[in-house]
Steps between C-alpha positions, in 0.01 A plus 500: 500500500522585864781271705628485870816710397707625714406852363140439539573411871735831548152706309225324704740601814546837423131561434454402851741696649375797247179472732621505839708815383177705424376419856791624593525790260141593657631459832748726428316738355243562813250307332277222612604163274305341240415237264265581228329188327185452242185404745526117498122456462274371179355814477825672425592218242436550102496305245772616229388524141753523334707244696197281570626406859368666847661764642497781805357838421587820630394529882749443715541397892764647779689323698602743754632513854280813605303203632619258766324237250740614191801583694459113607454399104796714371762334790403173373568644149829632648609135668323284199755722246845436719435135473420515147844705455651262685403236365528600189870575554614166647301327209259307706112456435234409732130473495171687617389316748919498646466878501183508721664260790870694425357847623441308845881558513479825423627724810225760518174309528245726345714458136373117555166360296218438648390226227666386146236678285655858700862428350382381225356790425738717549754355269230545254521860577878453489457390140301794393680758622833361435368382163725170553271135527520310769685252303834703481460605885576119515185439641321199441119371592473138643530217194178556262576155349414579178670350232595476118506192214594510173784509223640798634886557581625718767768643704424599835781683738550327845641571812712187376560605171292498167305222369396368165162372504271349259128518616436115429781329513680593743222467774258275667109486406445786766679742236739771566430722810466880405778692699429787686642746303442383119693760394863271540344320231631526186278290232799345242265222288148422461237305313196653599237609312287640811483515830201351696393590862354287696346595842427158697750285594341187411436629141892547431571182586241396291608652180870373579438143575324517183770653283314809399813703574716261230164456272425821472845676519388707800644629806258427784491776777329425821358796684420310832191689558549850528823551324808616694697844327774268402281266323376832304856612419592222293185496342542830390907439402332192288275743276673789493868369452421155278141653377335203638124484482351464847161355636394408831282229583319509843161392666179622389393735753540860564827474755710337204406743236679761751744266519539533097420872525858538732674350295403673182411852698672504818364488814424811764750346802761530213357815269865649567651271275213352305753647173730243626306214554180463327469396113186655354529309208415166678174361397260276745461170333196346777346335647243761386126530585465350117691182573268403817185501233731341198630248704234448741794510756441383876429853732430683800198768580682862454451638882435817596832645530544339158248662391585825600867479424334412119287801498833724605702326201197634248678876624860426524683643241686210432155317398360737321501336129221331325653149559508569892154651522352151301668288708449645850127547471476139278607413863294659691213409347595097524566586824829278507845451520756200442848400562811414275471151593135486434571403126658177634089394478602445121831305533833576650617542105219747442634817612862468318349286168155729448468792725799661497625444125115621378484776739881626403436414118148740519743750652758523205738408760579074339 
C-alpha cells in the first residue's frame, strides 16, 4: 500500500527535478527542449485486453519550444515543477484550482494560466511523464463529497496524526468522507460482504436510512455522479486488497452506464492510470433497460443525444458483451429511460426489501 512517506515525498520530488534536468541536459547539449507525451485524444486510446481497462497507444505528441506556442507550454512546465518541488519539500499540499490563481504570482507572466483546465492539464502531463499521480505531488482536486458506510475499520494518516475509524460508528448518517489520497488508508477490520455503488445522492441516503448497509452487511459507496479518481482508488483497494465483490448501481440511461464503465474500465481523461484506478471486475447491478419493463418504473423519452450516445455504447469496447448489446437496444427500442429514485413508485422499502436483494441474489452476489 502506497502512504504519504517521507520517502515517497523525497521520490515524487526527485522525479520532478529528474525532468527539469533533461531540459537542461538538452539545453546543454545545443538542442531545442522537449517533452514527449502519448496524444491525449480518444483516437489514440485502446482498450487493454488483457488488463480490461483503457489505455494510450503508441502515437505520441511534442511539446517543444521550436514554437513560441510550446516554448510558452514547457515554461509553465518549468514554474508548475519548482512549486511542486517546493512544495513537496516543506510538506505542504494545495489544490487545483489554488495552483491556477498561484501562477498570478508568478514573476514572469507568460508561465501564468490562462484558465484552470490549462494547468490542469499540464500536471496531467506532469503525471505521465514523471510517472508519479497527482496524489503524491500533494495535489488535490476541490472536495468530491463522496463518501463511505459500512462495518469497515480504518486508519487514516493526518496532518494531525493517525486515526482509527470505524465506517458506522464512528460517524454521522452522511458517512465517512473519502480522502484525497486513499492510499493513507490502511483497512484493519471489516464485515463486508460487498461493496455497493451508488451514483445519486438521494439513493445513498436512501439505502442508509433504511439500514441496507447493517441488513445486508454492505459497504455503501456513493459515486456522486461521475465518480472522482479518489472515489475509484478505494474501490479498487476494496476488491483487490479484501477481495470484495463490487457492483454499481446508477440511473438507467446511457450517461450512467459510462459512469459504471469508469469505474470498472477506466476512463480516457485518466487512461494513464486506468491500472490504478479502475476495477474490471465490478459488475452493473441497474437500473437496466429490463427493470423499466419489469417494474413498469416511472420514465423519460431517451433524446437525441441519448440516443446517439446509446448507439456509440453498442461499439465501445467496454459494451461489447451479449448482456450490454440486450440491454442497450431493449432500450432503444422502448425508447426510455428512468432514474434511481423512480422505483420509489413502488414504496420507499421497495428498492432495499425487493429490488436490490432479487437483483443481487440472481447475480450470485447474496
Amino acid at each position: 500500500m502506497s502512504t504519504d512517506t517521507p520517502d515517497i515525498d523525497a521520490s515524487a520530488r526527485e522525479r520532478l527535478i529528474d525532468l527539469a534536468a533533461e531540459f537542461y541536459d538538452q539545453f546543454a547539449a545545443g538542442e531545442v527542449p522537449e517533452m514527449r507525451l502519448p496524444t491525449r485524444t480518444k483516437s489514440n486510446i485502446e482498450y487493454d485486453e488483457d488488463s480490461n481497462v483503457w489505455v494510450y497507444g503508441d502515437r505520441e505528441s511534442t511539446r517543444s519550444a521550436n514554437s513560441v506556442r510550446g516554448a510558452r507550454k514547457l515554461l509553465k512546465a518549468i514554474y508548475t515543477i519548482d512549486f511542486l518541488a517546493e512544495q513537496l519539500d516543506e510538506d505542504r499540499s494545495s489544490t487545483l484550482r489554488e495552483l491556477y490563481y498561484l501562477s498570478e504570482s508568478w514573476g514572469e507572466k507568460e508561465a501564468q494560466f490562462s484558465d484552470q483546465d490549462e494547468s490542469n492539464q499540464l500536471i496531467e502531463d506532469l503525471e505521465i511523464v514523471s510517472h508519479v499521480t497527482r496524489e503524491d505531488f500533494h495535489m488535490r482536486p476541490e472536495e468530491s463529497g463522496a463518501k463511505l458506510m459500512g462495518p469497515l475499520r480504518i486508519r487514516e494518516q493526518t496532518n494531525r496524526g493517525d486515526r482509527e475509524i470505524h465506517c458506522q460508528d464512528d460517524v454521522g448518517q452522511g458517512g465517512y468522507q473519502i480522502p484525497n489520497n486513499p492510499d493513507t488508508i490502511e483497512f484493519l477490520d471489516h464485515d463486508i460482504d460487498f461493496v455497493l455503488c451508488v451514483e445519486t445522492g438521494g439513493m445513498r441516503d436512501r439505502l442508509v436510512e433504511n439500514g441496507f448497509d447493517e441488513d445486508f452487511s454492505t459497504l455503501v459507496v456513493h459515486l456522486g455522479g461521475q465518480p472522482a479518481r479518489a472515489t475509484r482508488r478505494i474501490i479498487k483497494r476494496l476488491h483487490d486488497e479484501l477481495d470484495l465483490p463490487v457492483v454499481v448501481f446508477t440511473d438507467g440511461d446511457p450517461w450512467s452506464y459510462r459512469i459504471y464503465g469508469s469505474v470498472a474500465y477506466g476512463s480516457i481523461k485518466s487512461a494513464h492510470l486506468s491500472e490504478y484506478l479502475a476495477t474490471p471486475e465490478a459488475r452493473f447491478i441497474g437500473i437496466q433497460p429490463a427493470d423499466i419493463v419489469e417494474y413498469d418504473l416511472p420514465t423519460d423519452p431517451l433524446s437525441d443525444s441519448d440516443i446517439n450516445a446509446l448507439e456509440s455504447e453498442l461499439t465501445d469496447p467496454r459494451f461489447q458483451t451479449d448482456y450490454w448489446r440486450e440491454q442497450i437496444e431493449l432500450q432503444l427500442d422502448i425508447g426510455k429511460k428512468a432514474e434511481q429514485q423512480s422505483l420509489a413508485a413502488r414504496g420507499l422499502d421497495f428498492v432495499t426489501d425487493t429490488y436490490l436483494p432479487e437483483r443481487l441474489t440472481a447475480m450470485g452476489v447474496l
